[in-house]
Amino acid sequence: NARFATAQKRAPQFCEPGEPSIERWLELELKLIADVGLLGLPNAGKSTLISVISSAKPKIADYPFTTLVPNLGVVSKPDGDGFVVADIPGLIEGASEGVGLGHEFLRHVERCRFLLHIVDLTLENPMENYKKINEELKKHSENLASLYQIVALNKIDAISQEDREKYLKEFKKVAKDVFLISAA
């Protein structure tokens, strides 16, 4: 105890007994805070996109559930400002009940300002896939379902020009902001 030190006893070898300790069990939960949350089915191109727009280096592979933990990337704008993007692991039907990586990662999306929903156009029935993910968001939380969403139709380099135009028209009916991209 430093308060027992005096000019004569600079390193005292005695102390007072301590008080009984207080024991507690705590469960702490950390939620990611990002400006933009990338979401979509597994292999939609979320990790590829975040690796291109930021200096993040997520694991990228051609099998489902490559991303097992959320990845953060900082996107720098030319004016020196920037924003944080969170790459959320792929969601599948039933995620709100814990299927796949489940609702564990839907909690991270709650803290985002808005969502960038990436839709893989090379899969069968992209519109159904888009609706499934939005349904899972709604089942998890009404607040999550009401977040502003931008839709990015990905992998346009792998489909024909007619299909691109068809999907763009189809998605413009259900979403306000729709963009055609090729993350690769």
Coordinates of C-alpha atoms in Angstrom, one line a residue:
N1 CA 0.0 0.0 0.0
A2 CA 1.6 3.2 -1.2
R3 CA 0.0 5.3 1.5
F4 CA 2.0 3.5 4.2
A5 CA 5.3 4.8 2.7
T6 CA 7.1 7.4 4.7
A7 CA 10.6 9.0 4.4
Q8 CA 12.0 6.3 6.7
K9 CA 10.0 3.3 5.3
R10 CA 10.1 3.8 1.6
A11 CA 9.0 0.2 0.8
P12 CA 6.8 -0.9 3.7
Q13 CA 6.4 -4.6 4.1
F14 CA 2.9 -4.5 5.7
C15 CA -0.6 -3.7 4.6
E16 CA -4.2 -3.7 5.8
P17 CA -6.4 -6.6 5.1
G18 CA -8.7 -6.1 2.0
E19 CA -12.4 -6.1 2.0
P20 CA -14.5 -9.1 0.9
S21 CA -14.7 -9.3 -2.9
I22 CA -17.9 -8.9 -4.9
E23 CA -18.4 -11.7 -7.4
R24 CA -20.7 -11.3 -10.5
W25 CA -21.3 -13.1 -13.7
L26 CA -21.8 -10.7 -16.6
E27 CA -22.7 -11.3 -20.2
L28 CA -21.4 -8.6 -22.5
E29 CA -22.4 -8.3 -26.2
L30 CA -20.5 -6.2 -28.7
K31 CA -22.4 -5.1 -31.8
L32 CA -20.6 -3.8 -34.8
I33 CA -21.2 -0.2 -35.7
A34 CA -21.0 0.6 -39.4
D35 CA -22.5 3.1 -41.8
V36 CA -23.3 0.5 -44.5
G37 CA -24.2 -3.2 -44.0
L38 CA -23.6 -5.6 -46.9
L39 CA -26.1 -8.4 -46.9
G40 CA -27.3 -11.1 -49.2
L41 CA -27.1 -14.9 -49.8
P42 CA -23.8 -16.8 -49.4
N43 CA -21.5 -16.2 -52.4
A44 CA -23.4 -13.1 -53.6
G45 CA -20.2 -11.2 -53.8
K46 CA -20.2 -9.2 -50.5
S47 CA -16.6 -10.0 -49.6
T48 CA -15.4 -9.3 -53.1
L49 CA -17.1 -5.9 -53.1
I50 CA -15.7 -4.9 -49.7
S51 CA -12.2 -6.0 -50.8
V52 CA -12.5 -3.8 -53.9
I53 CA -13.9 -0.6 -52.3
S54 CA -11.8 -0.7 -49.2
S55 CA -8.4 -2.1 -48.0
A56 CA -10.1 -4.9 -46.1
K57 CA -8.8 -8.4 -46.9
P58 CA -11.6 -10.9 -46.3
K59 CA -11.4 -14.5 -47.2
I60 CA -12.8 -15.0 -50.6
A61 CA -13.6 -18.5 -52.0
D62 CA -16.2 -20.1 -54.2
Y63 CA -18.0 -22.1 -51.5
P64 CA -20.9 -21.0 -49.2
F65 CA -20.2 -19.5 -45.8
T66 CA -16.7 -18.4 -46.5
T67 CA -17.2 -15.4 -44.3
L68 CA -17.7 -16.7 -40.8
V69 CA -17.3 -13.4 -38.9
P70 CA -18.3 -9.9 -40.0
N71 CA -15.5 -8.0 -41.7
L72 CA -15.1 -4.2 -41.5
G73 CA -13.7 -2.0 -44.3
V74 CA -13.1 1.7 -44.3
V75 CA -13.9 3.4 -47.6
S76 CA -12.0 6.6 -48.2
K77 CA -13.5 9.3 -50.3
P78 CA -11.4 11.7 -52.4
D79 CA -12.2 14.6 -50.0
G80 CA -10.4 12.7 -47.2
D81 CA -13.7 11.7 -45.5
G82 CA -14.8 8.1 -45.3
F83 CA -17.3 5.6 -44.0
V84 CA -17.3 2.1 -42.6
V85 CA -18.8 -0.9 -44.4
A86 CA -19.6 -4.2 -42.6
D87 CA -19.5 -7.4 -44.6
I88 CA -22.1 -9.6 -42.9
P89 CA -21.9 -13.4 -43.4
G90 CA -24.4 -14.8 -45.9
L91 CA -28.0 -15.1 -44.8
I92 CA -30.3 -17.9 -45.8
E93 CA -34.0 -18.7 -45.4
G94 CA -34.6 -19.4 -41.7
A95 CA -31.8 -17.2 -40.4
S96 CA -34.1 -15.4 -38.0
E97 CA -34.7 -18.8 -36.3
G98 CA -31.0 -19.6 -36.2
V99 CA -30.6 -21.6 -39.4
G100 CA -27.1 -21.3 -41.0
L101 CA -25.1 -18.7 -39.2
G102 CA -28.5 -17.4 -38.1
H103 CA -29.7 -14.4 -36.1
E104 CA -26.3 -14.1 -34.5
F105 CA -25.3 -11.8 -37.4
L106 CA -28.6 -10.2 -37.9
R107 CA -27.9 -8.3 -34.7
H108 CA -24.8 -6.7 -36.3
V109 CA -26.9 -5.3 -39.1
E110 CA -29.2 -3.5 -36.7
R111 CA -26.6 -0.9 -36.0
C112 CA -26.0 0.1 -39.6
R113 CA -27.3 3.4 -41.1
F114 CA -28.5 1.6 -44.3
L115 CA -28.1 -1.7 -46.1
L116 CA -26.6 -2.6 -49.4
H117 CA -28.4 -5.7 -50.5
I118 CA -26.3 -7.7 -53.0
V119 CA -28.2 -10.0 -55.3
D120 CA -26.4 -12.7 -57.3
L121 CA -27.9 -12.6 -60.8
T122 CA -26.3 -15.9 -61.8
L123 CA -28.5 -17.8 -59.4
E124 CA -31.9 -19.2 -60.3
N125 CA -34.7 -16.7 -59.5
P126 CA -32.8 -13.7 -58.1
M127 CA -36.1 -11.9 -57.2
E128 CA -37.2 -14.8 -54.9
N129 CA -33.7 -14.7 -53.2
Y130 CA -34.1 -11.0 -52.6
K131 CA -37.5 -11.5 -51.1
K132 CA -36.3 -14.3 -48.8
I133 CA -33.6 -12.2 -47.3
N134 CA -36.0 -9.3 -46.7
E135 CA -38.5 -11.7 -45.1
E136 CA -35.8 -12.8 -42.7
L137 CA -35.0 -9.2 -41.8
K138 CA -38.7 -8.6 -41.1
K139 CA -39.0 -11.8 -39.0
H140 CA -35.9 -10.7 -36.9
S141 CA -37.0 -7.1 -36.4
E142 CA -39.4 -4.6 -37.8
N143 CA -36.7 -1.8 -37.3
L144 CA -34.3 -3.9 -39.4
A145 CA -36.8 -4.4 -42.1
S146 CA -37.5 -0.6 -42.3
L147 CA -33.8 0.3 -42.8
Y148 CA -33.1 2.1 -46.1
Q149 CA -31.9 -0.4 -48.7
I150 CA -29.9 0.0 -51.9
V151 CA -30.0 -3.0 -54.2
A152 CA -26.9 -4.0 -56.1
L153 CA -27.4 -6.6 -58.8
N154 CA -24.1 -8.3 -58.9
K155 CA -22.2 -10.5 -61.4
I156 CA -23.6 -8.7 -64.5
D157 CA -20.4 -9.8 -66.4
A158 CA -21.7 -13.4 -66.3
I159 CA -25.2 -12.8 -67.9
S160 CA -26.4 -11.4 -71.2
Q161 CA -27.4 -7.8 -71.9
E162 CA -31.1 -8.8 -72.3
D163 CA -31.1 -10.5 -68.8
R164 CA -29.5 -7.4 -67.3
E165 CA -32.2 -5.2 -68.6
K166 CA -34.9 -7.7 -67.6
Y167 CA -33.6 -7.9 -64.0
L168 CA -33.2 -4.1 -63.7
K169 CA -36.8 -3.5 -64.7
E170 CA -38.0 -6.3 -62.4
F171 CA -36.1 -4.9 -59.4
K172 CA -37.0 -1.3 -60.0
K173 CA -40.6 -2.3 -59.3
V174 CA -39.8 -3.4 -55.7
A175 CA -36.8 -1.2 -54.8
K176 CA -36.1 2.5 -55.1
D177 CA -32.4 2.5 -55.8
V178 CA -31.1 -0.4 -58.0
F179 CA -27.7 -0.6 -59.5
L180 CA -26.0 -3.1 -61.8
I181 CA -22.5 -4.0 -60.6
S182 CA -19.7 -6.4 -61.2
A183 CA -17.8 -6.7 -57.9
A184 CA -15.0 -8.6 -59.6

